Amino acid sequence: MLYTVINDQFIPAHEAQLHVSDLAVNRGYAIFDFFKTQNGKPVFIEDHLDRFYQSARFMHLDINHTRDELKALLRELMDKNNLPYSGIRITLTGGYADDGYTLAKSNMIITQQAIKVKPLNIEGIKLATYSHQRQFAQAKTIDYQMAIWLQPYMREQGADDLLYHHNNIVRECPRANFFIVTQNNEILTTATDVLKGIIRKQVLSLANTGFTIKEQDISLDDVLNCKEAFITSTTKNILSVTQINGRLIGNGNAGKITTALSKQLAVVIAHNTGW
Amino acid sequence: MLYTVINDQFIPAHEAQLHVSDLAVNRGYAIFDFFKTQNGKPVFIEDHLDRFYQSARFMHLDINHTRDELKALLRELMDKNNLPYSGIRITLTGGYADDGYTLAKSNMIITQQAIKVKPLNIEGIKLATYSHQRQFAQAKTIDYQMAIWLQPYMREQGADDLLYHHNNIVRECPRANFFIVTQNNEILTTATDVLKGIIRKQVLSLANTGFTIKEQDISLDDVLNCKEAFITSTTKNILSVTQINGRLIGNGNAGKITTALSKQLAVVIAHNTGW
């Protein structure tokens, strides 16, 4: 049986409930973070906890656990659930508000689910662009209304995911950051008004292995002229983008630099798995 | 004891819970509507149900009840709870999603709470302006992240509520529509990109009682030059605005036209209370 943590309690996952007065249910007010475990060990745990505490602080939410207490809860949950390859989500809500509007004592929910190790998608994914700016770009909030609302549009476009832009500057995918490789072999990812993903950060750090990698705003024109494109996320690591709005990127296969970065990233992940 | 409806079940209000896999909790994906009861009878029930079904359709959510079935649930809840003066909220969520992302069978939650009949606030309220455009203005979704996030800012400004604008065009308050009375005694409310409130609609209908009332975009300059200002909402009906960003509107008391409209609105409310 799988367990879920609600505040300090371990509850059978299928019975894990929140009262309907929580501000997540009433007002969409909550933040979260999500990390993977491999071989029973967390990946980039310190980066994810850093961001979880940052998102909470930015959104005026108190975490009622010290970092050590939270880690102890995570370890205990991982021991109980015994899922070697998993995704763990920590959600922090606005709490049970008497008036349905004013922040109360936060509720924390920790869920763990098995993830399958998928075979590498060699062809990569197709994106459709859409004009949208996330309202709190710097915090990982639960606001995915636009992404879910756009699912029928995305399917009509024959796309696998969305790419948001704002005033023609590319932002991000709903659950991933976006990179291009220019004709000069520069690797660029948009600098501003995006969620700073953990894999994004690790890819930027690969600049010390000989790649030219920069945070720099990318226009839709830059995307049309790029040599390669890829997205980064905790679940996908690096995944090649082979079409945008029905137009091929490069020759429609995963590019050489994308593949080289993936190999380097795998080394970094191996070094950052564990407590 | 008070009851809450979850889907088709009447549950003691303090035990009304949703599983944490609901898309409201995970992705902030839900819509709702809210109406008042007076003397045990609903106010503007048809308008609220119209909007509830419209919001659901717009957000791709299925309501698993016909309008008559929903009304029967509301009547039964009102009978059980026996609260003559109350607010009833119907929330419809994205449902329990296995993958935490894809719309599932909606959950419907109906809660009822007593509301106190407050003495009339003669002085009216103070607003602070803030640049923000709600992402799905035409639907009553649960996204109040900005409004709740701005509560400390609002208090710093000494304001009672916020007034959103976008590119200098006034939009709405987080939970109310906004009107001005011009120096020519024209009553204006912003036409576009706002939630079309039920009291807003009823105030617009008062044009047939001799007032000049128009839907027309209002600039921040128009607000600075107005004679009177007021907000409308289900809980507040018409409420005078006496200060914006610390600046007095009119002489700082409820204006004559605002007061006259309030009296006319009370007549309309009396005629629209009941099934």
XYZ file of C-alpha atoms in Angstrom:
550
model
C 0.000 0.000 0.000
C 1.204 3.500 -0.836
C 1.152 6.326 1.675
C 0.662 10.065 1.316
C 1.790 12.596 3.914
C -0.701 15.263 4.954
C 1.018 17.694 7.319
C 2.611 15.228 9.789
C 0.448 12.200 9.139
C 1.044 9.165 6.971
C -2.248 8.283 5.332
C -3.075 5.492 2.865
C -2.781 7.235 -0.521
C -6.348 6.446 -1.615
C -7.699 8.088 1.576
C -5.622 11.277 1.369
C -8.113 14.126 1.438
C -8.347 17.842 2.083
C -11.374 19.605 3.501
C -13.141 21.600 0.768
C -12.529 24.875 2.639
C -8.840 24.779 1.687
C -7.753 27.805 -0.370
C -6.357 25.487 -3.064
C -9.907 24.276 -3.729
C -11.613 27.655 -3.282
C -9.076 30.087 -4.719
C -6.433 28.070 -6.548
C -3.861 29.188 -3.974
C -0.984 26.739 -3.497
C 2.606 26.053 -4.541
C 4.445 22.787 -5.080
C 7.639 21.147 -6.156
C 8.339 17.797 -7.772
C 11.473 15.682 -7.837
C 12.441 12.234 -9.010
C 13.932 9.299 -7.182
C 16.260 6.814 -8.882
C 17.412 3.610 -7.217
C 15.569 4.803 -4.128
C 17.546 8.056 -3.977
C 16.320 11.603 -4.642
C 17.696 13.554 -7.616
C 18.764 17.206 -7.104
C 17.022 17.199 -3.716
C 18.726 20.357 -2.433
C 17.798 22.323 -5.571
C 14.156 21.239 -5.281
C 13.951 22.056 -1.584
C 15.570 25.456 -2.242
C 12.906 26.220 -4.813
C 10.057 24.864 -2.660
C 11.018 27.210 0.181
C 11.499 30.108 -2.278
C 8.086 29.580 -3.907
C 6.442 29.442 -0.469
C 8.151 32.637 0.692
C 7.258 34.476 -2.504
C 3.592 33.477 -2.216
C 3.410 34.420 1.511
C 2.949 30.796 2.604
C 4.528 29.482 5.813
C 6.084 26.025 5.805
C 5.442 24.524 9.228
C 8.513 22.282 8.991
C 12.210 23.001 9.085
C 14.200 21.711 6.149
C 15.492 18.838 8.288
C 11.982 17.910 9.429
C 10.792 17.946 5.833
C 13.706 15.757 4.771
C 12.906 13.313 7.573
C 9.292 13.098 6.350
C 10.505 12.477 2.796
C 12.898 9.734 3.913
C 10.191 8.039 5.958
C 7.722 8.222 3.067
C 10.284 6.759 0.668
C 11.033 3.954 3.132
C 7.351 3.120 3.596
C 6.444 3.265 -0.091
C 9.569 1.506 -1.354
C 9.312 2.751 -4.949
C 12.834 2.897 -6.405
C 11.865 4.962 -9.487
C 9.305 7.560 -8.521
C 8.128 11.129 -8.629
C 7.525 12.910 -5.319
C 5.335 15.997 -5.203
C 5.231 18.346 -2.205
C 2.235 20.700 -2.313
C 1.697 23.584 0.108
C -1.750 25.196 0.155
C -3.288 28.386 1.527
C -4.976 26.312 4.242
C -8.470 26.108 5.702
C -9.825 29.666 5.475
C -12.970 30.441 7.482
C -13.832 33.299 5.144
C -12.739 31.474 1.980
C -10.279 34.247 1.169
C -7.660 34.914 3.865
C -4.481 32.845 4.123
C -4.630 30.375 7.013
C -2.251 27.719 8.367
C -0.823 25.969 5.295
C -1.588 22.337 4.525
C 1.299 20.281 3.171
C 0.672 17.200 1.029
C 3.430 14.839 -0.082
C 2.521 12.223 -2.688
C 4.741 9.629 -4.319
C 4.026 7.721 -7.512
C 6.005 5.186 -9.494
C 7.354 6.402 -12.826
C 8.135 4.129 -15.693
C 11.527 4.333 -17.324
C 10.497 5.179 -20.874
C 12.581 4.299 -23.934
C 14.312 7.352 -25.392
C 12.111 9.225 -27.861
C 14.547 9.617 -30.732
C 12.342 11.759 -32.936
C 11.518 14.340 -30.280
C 8.344 16.302 -29.768
C 6.199 18.807 -31.646
C 5.285 22.145 -30.064
C 2.512 24.638 -30.818
C 3.083 28.254 -29.766
C 0.532 30.283 -27.802
C 0.619 33.836 -26.431
C 0.535 33.649 -22.634
C 2.528 34.973 -19.680
C 2.261 33.042 -16.391
C 1.148 35.441 -13.658
C 3.753 34.441 -11.041
C 6.535 33.224 -13.309
C 9.146 33.021 -10.547
C 7.125 30.724 -8.251
C 6.006 27.158 -8.893
C 2.306 27.663 -8.173
C -0.522 25.257 -9.014
C -1.885 27.611 -11.685
C -2.046 25.451 -14.826
C -5.472 26.698 -15.952
C -4.164 27.891 -19.322
C -2.217 24.699 -20.022
C -5.167 22.428 -19.278
C -7.636 24.701 -21.053
C -5.414 24.555 -24.169
C -5.268 20.754 -24.395
C -7.964 20.557 -27.127
C -6.177 23.354 -29.077
C -2.876 21.509 -28.755
C -4.408 18.301 -30.119
C -6.007 20.215 -33.026
C -2.544 21.538 -33.884
C -1.143 17.988 -33.852
C 1.298 19.055 -31.118
C 2.664 17.192 -28.091
C 3.118 20.278 -25.931
C 2.705 24.056 -25.893
C 5.306 26.814 -26.083
C 4.224 30.081 -24.474
C 5.461 33.419 -25.797
C 4.740 36.995 -24.746
C 5.107 39.912 -27.170
C 6.997 37.498 -29.460
C 9.545 36.555 -26.800
C 9.513 32.851 -26.043
C 8.822 31.979 -22.424
C 8.481 28.287 -21.556
C 6.366 25.185 -21.969
C 3.730 24.651 -19.266
C 5.935 22.092 -17.486
C 9.360 22.564 -19.083
C 11.953 25.165 -20.054
C 12.872 25.768 -23.680
C 16.300 26.048 -25.328
C 17.538 26.667 -28.849
C 20.895 26.060 -30.494
C 21.695 28.898 -32.917
C 23.431 28.537 -36.291
C 26.594 29.674 -34.422
C 26.233 26.777 -31.964
C 25.241 29.039 -29.099
C 22.820 27.414 -26.685
C 20.205 29.945 -25.481
C 17.329 29.856 -23.006
C 15.028 32.766 -22.196
C 16.322 34.816 -19.278
C 13.182 36.426 -17.832
C 9.627 35.717 -16.669
C 9.966 31.948 -16.685
C 10.072 29.359 -13.944
C 13.731 28.595 -13.374
C 13.715 24.824 -13.724
C 16.210 22.611 -11.930
C 17.308 20.827 -15.129
C 17.512 24.265 -16.812
C 19.929 25.338 -14.075
C 22.001 22.173 -14.490
C 22.150 22.594 -18.281
C 23.348 26.190 -17.805
C 26.094 24.830 -15.539
C 27.356 22.689 -18.460
C 28.936 25.878 -19.839
C 31.997 24.752 -17.871
C 32.328 21.667 -20.104
C 33.046 23.640 -23.315
C 29.575 24.569 -24.529
C 28.537 28.212 -25.099
C 25.352 28.496 -23.049
C 23.584 31.774 -22.225
C 20.423 33.064 -20.580
C 19.128 35.458 -23.230
C 15.641 36.351 -24.439
C 14.696 34.322 -27.525
C 12.308 35.761 -30.110
C 9.948 33.693 -32.241
C 12.184 34.659 -35.210
C 15.200 33.214 -33.407
C 13.236 29.989 -33.030
C 12.433 29.856 -36.750
C 16.137 30.250 -37.569
C 17.560 27.862 -34.986
C 19.548 24.728 -35.715
C 18.246 22.639 -32.833
C 15.704 23.052 -30.053
C 14.994 21.110 -26.886
C 13.069 21.280 -23.648
C 14.211 20.456 -20.117
C 12.197 19.187 -17.162
C 12.476 16.946 -14.138
C 10.506 14.159 -15.800
C 12.004 14.519 -19.290
C 15.569 15.719 -18.573
C 16.522 16.913 -22.096
C 14.055 16.172 -24.880
C 14.573 17.218 -28.473
C 12.003 19.442 -30.219
C 11.680 18.500 -33.868
C 8.710 20.615 -35.006
C 7.226 23.957 -33.974
C 3.862 24.998 -35.457
C 4.233 22.252 -38.050
C 7.640 23.472 -39.229
C 10.679 21.192 -38.967
C 13.560 22.222 -36.704
C 16.876 21.216 -38.264
C 16.391 17.972 -40.158
C 13.574 16.807 -37.863
C 15.770 14.568 -35.733
C 17.445 15.165 -32.392
C 20.417 17.460 -33.048
C 24.070 16.746 -32.341
C 24.481 19.377 -29.639
C 21.244 18.329 -27.934
C 22.505 14.755 -27.848
C 25.921 15.814 -26.513
C 24.276 17.896 -23.768
C 22.070 14.943 -22.800
C 25.133 12.799 -22.249
C 26.789 15.469 -20.110
C 23.578 15.965 -18.135
C 23.398 12.240 -17.373
C 26.801 12.543 -15.684
C 25.610 15.498 -13.576
C 22.444 13.629 -12.583
C 24.475 10.616 -11.485
C 26.600 12.911 -9.292
C 23.558 14.555 -7.734
C 21.480 11.519 -6.830
C 21.274 10.915 -3.101
C 20.764 12.883 0.102
C -25.652 20.460 11.799
C -24.829 21.928 8.374
C -24.503 19.779 5.278
C -22.375 20.085 2.163
C -23.183 18.355 -1.119
C -20.362 16.491 -2.845
C -21.593 15.212 -6.192
C -24.880 13.539 -5.116
C -24.140 13.045 -1.446
C -25.143 15.103 1.573
C -22.185 15.118 3.939
C -21.788 16.863 7.306
C -20.066 20.135 6.390
C -17.042 19.577 8.641
C -16.390 16.209 6.938
C -16.683 17.445 3.345
C -13.425 16.467 1.663
C -11.877 15.976 -1.746
C -9.137 13.513 -2.551
C -5.833 15.324 -3.082
C -5.635 14.074 -6.693
C -8.387 16.507 -7.744
C -7.236 18.973 -10.403
C -8.400 21.884 -8.216
C -5.729 20.909 -5.668
C -3.056 19.956 -8.209
C -3.587 22.478 -10.998
C -5.985 25.147 -9.722
C -8.554 23.966 -12.268
C -12.166 24.618 -11.202
C -15.048 27.057 -11.666
C -17.753 28.149 -9.264
C -20.716 30.402 -8.708
C -22.126 31.984 -5.570
C -25.616 33.250 -4.786
C -27.450 34.555 -1.765
C -30.605 33.367 -0.074
C -32.950 35.763 1.694
C -35.892 34.598 3.803
C -34.996 31.084 2.701
C -35.293 31.948 -0.997
C -32.520 32.215 -3.585
C -31.747 35.594 -5.201
C -31.259 35.766 -9.002
C -31.042 31.961 -9.106
C -31.593 31.700 -12.876
C -28.842 34.242 -13.607
C -26.406 32.385 -11.360
C -27.221 28.993 -12.856
C -26.876 30.455 -16.383
C -23.414 31.696 -15.517
C -22.414 28.459 -13.744
C -23.240 26.428 -16.853
C -21.508 29.015 -19.088
C -18.313 28.992 -16.988
C -18.268 25.181 -17.046
C -18.751 25.029 -20.823
C -16.076 27.644 -21.425
C -13.568 25.768 -19.252
C -14.374 22.379 -20.878
C -15.908 20.996 -17.677
C -18.944 18.708 -17.795
C -21.706 19.188 -15.227
C -23.050 15.749 -14.397
C -26.475 17.142 -13.444
C -29.264 18.673 -15.484
C -30.386 22.095 -14.378
C -33.463 20.559 -12.746
C -31.370 17.987 -10.880
C -29.051 20.728 -9.665
C -32.013 22.820 -8.500
C -33.420 19.808 -6.643
C -30.071 19.374 -4.847
C -30.035 23.074 -3.935
C -33.595 22.932 -2.583
C -32.836 19.849 -0.523
C -29.632 21.423 0.856
C -31.510 24.607 1.784
C -34.225 22.541 3.492
C -31.710 20.519 5.494
C -29.549 23.465 6.506
C -32.414 25.847 7.243
C -30.369 29.056 7.025
C -32.708 31.860 5.935
C -29.902 34.355 5.122
C -27.025 32.536 3.494
C -24.495 32.310 0.708
C -24.431 29.171 -1.415
C -21.349 28.287 -3.428
C -21.349 25.654 -6.188
C -17.818 24.591 -7.195
C -17.037 22.338 -10.149
C -13.518 20.916 -10.363
C -11.395 19.197 -12.999
C -11.870 15.897 -11.121
C -9.583 13.103 -9.990
C -6.872 12.907 -12.648
C -4.665 9.807 -12.653
C -1.881 11.695 -14.399
C -2.415 14.917 -12.416
C -2.984 16.850 -15.650
C -5.843 15.564 -17.821
C -9.459 16.578 -17.168
C -11.435 13.757 -15.536
C -15.029 13.421 -14.313
C -15.833 16.700 -12.550
C -16.465 16.883 -8.821
C -19.238 19.227 -7.708
C -19.238 20.728 -4.221
C -22.134 22.783 -2.838
C -21.535 24.605 0.433
C -23.889 26.902 2.338
C -22.941 29.376 5.048
C -24.937 31.882 7.061
C -24.331 35.524 6.212
C -24.905 38.316 8.651
C -27.050 41.240 7.592
C -24.542 44.047 7.987
C -25.506 47.658 8.718
C -25.115 49.886 5.647
C -21.601 51.259 5.292
C -22.388 54.932 4.708
C -18.862 56.113 4.043
C -18.063 53.499 1.424
C -14.779 51.798 0.689
C -11.240 52.703 -0.361
C -9.638 51.065 -3.399
C -6.013 50.697 -4.468
C -5.328 50.180 -8.186
C -3.065 47.425 -9.532
C -2.124 46.406 -13.071
C -3.528 42.930 -13.727
C -5.687 41.180 -16.315
C -7.475 37.994 -15.199
C -6.512 35.181 -17.576
C -10.062 33.871 -18.217
C -12.073 37.032 -17.611
C -15.328 35.629 -19.003
C -15.445 32.575 -16.712
C -15.805 32.493 -12.928
C -12.793 30.299 -12.190
C -11.160 29.722 -8.804
C -8.056 31.691 -9.830
C -7.700 34.365 -7.125
C -3.933 33.983 -6.754
C -3.276 37.643 -7.554
C -5.995 38.930 -5.222
C -4.787 36.887 -2.260
C -1.125 37.563 -3.015
C -1.877 41.318 -3.006
C -3.546 41.386 0.440
C -0.392 42.704 2.204
C 0.018 45.368 -0.533
C -3.636 46.383 -0.139
C -3.220 46.800 3.611
C -0.023 48.842 3.118
C -2.017 51.151 0.851
C -4.696 51.534 3.538
C -7.272 50.165 1.076
C -10.297 47.897 1.590
C -10.152 46.312 -1.847
C -8.202 46.287 -5.121
C -9.112 47.711 -8.517
C -7.414 45.976 -11.439
C -6.540 47.872 -14.603
C -4.805 46.807 -17.805
C -2.993 49.296 -20.038
C -4.741 52.045 -18.040
C -8.232 50.677 -18.705
C -10.058 49.793 -15.521
C -11.156 46.178 -15.283
C -12.775 45.047 -12.031
C -12.189 44.362 -8.361
C -11.210 40.768 -7.519
C -14.776 39.955 -6.399
C -16.832 42.883 -7.717
C -17.527 45.004 -10.797
C -16.704 48.703 -10.864
C -18.830 51.652 -12.009
C -18.316 55.407 -12.220
C -20.757 58.288 -12.537
C -19.330 60.967 -14.855
C -19.688 64.732 -14.410
C -22.510 64.443 -17.012
C -24.339 61.914 -14.808
C -23.598 59.029 -17.143
C -23.160 55.727 -15.332
C -20.358 53.652 -16.918
C -18.917 50.203 -16.336
C -16.057 48.646 -18.298
C -17.321 46.652 -21.288
C -14.568 44.107 -21.920
C -12.342 41.511 -20.245
C -14.229 41.473 -16.951
C -16.405 38.897 -15.261
C -19.978 39.901 -16.047
C -21.439 40.023 -12.542
C -25.098 39.336 -11.857
C -25.598 42.598 -9.936
C -23.690 44.381 -12.743
C -26.234 42.995 -15.210
C -29.141 44.076 -13.015
C -27.705 47.585 -12.590
C -27.343 47.859 -16.392
C -31.037 46.905 -16.667
C -31.925 49.967 -14.551
C -31.372 52.051 -17.716
C -35.099 51.526 -18.258
C -35.870 53.512 -15.081
C -34.468 56.808 -16.406
C -30.744 56.496 -15.707
C -28.142 56.768 -18.482
C -26.124 53.570 -18.057
C -23.564 52.248 -20.540
C -21.004 49.496 -20.926
C -17.947 51.458 -22.011
C -14.240 51.113 -21.285
C -13.190 53.389 -18.415
C -9.659 54.790 -18.264
C -7.806 55.613 -15.053
C -8.154 59.293 -16.092
C -11.930 58.871 -16.283
C -11.806 57.537 -12.739
C -9.843 60.554 -11.500
C -12.458 62.874 -13.021
C -15.596 61.030 -11.950
C -18.316 62.375 -9.679
C -19.163 59.098 -7.957
C -17.900 55.517 -8.022
C -19.293 52.262 -6.717
C -18.790 48.516 -6.888
C -21.362 45.767 -7.353
C -21.316 42.181 -6.124
C -23.614 39.448 -4.884
C -22.567 39.969 -1.280
C -22.379 43.774 -1.366
C -25.088 44.707 -3.923
C -24.082 48.354 -4.559
C -21.332 49.784 -2.371
C -20.006 53.325 -2.698
C -16.300 53.920 -3.375
C -15.110 57.042 -1.594
C -11.339 56.899 -2.156
C -9.052 55.530 -4.859
C -5.290 55.480 -4.252
C -5.820 57.835 -1.310
C -7.686 60.418 -3.388
C -11.284 61.350 -2.499
C -14.040 60.601 -4.997
C -16.664 63.369 -4.957
C -16.957 64.705 -1.408
C -15.950 61.376 0.146
C -19.501 60.245 0.901
C -21.843 57.965 -1.017
C -23.085 59.963 -4.042
C -26.689 60.810 -4.861
C -26.894 58.688 -7.999
C -25.265 55.719 -6.255
C -27.860 55.995 -3.503
C -30.728 56.290 -5.998
C -29.475 53.220 -7.896
C -29.240 51.254 -4.641
C -32.909 51.940 -3.941
C -33.923 50.844 -7.443
C -31.770 47.722 -7.160
C -33.472 46.763 -3.904
C -36.790 46.695 -5.794
C -35.320 44.435 -8.505
C -33.828 42.100 -5.879
C -37.205 41.803 -4.139
C -38.789 40.861 -7.488
C -36.128 38.239 -8.207
C -36.034 36.390 -4.915
C -37.487 32.897 -5.127
C -37.396 29.904 -7.448
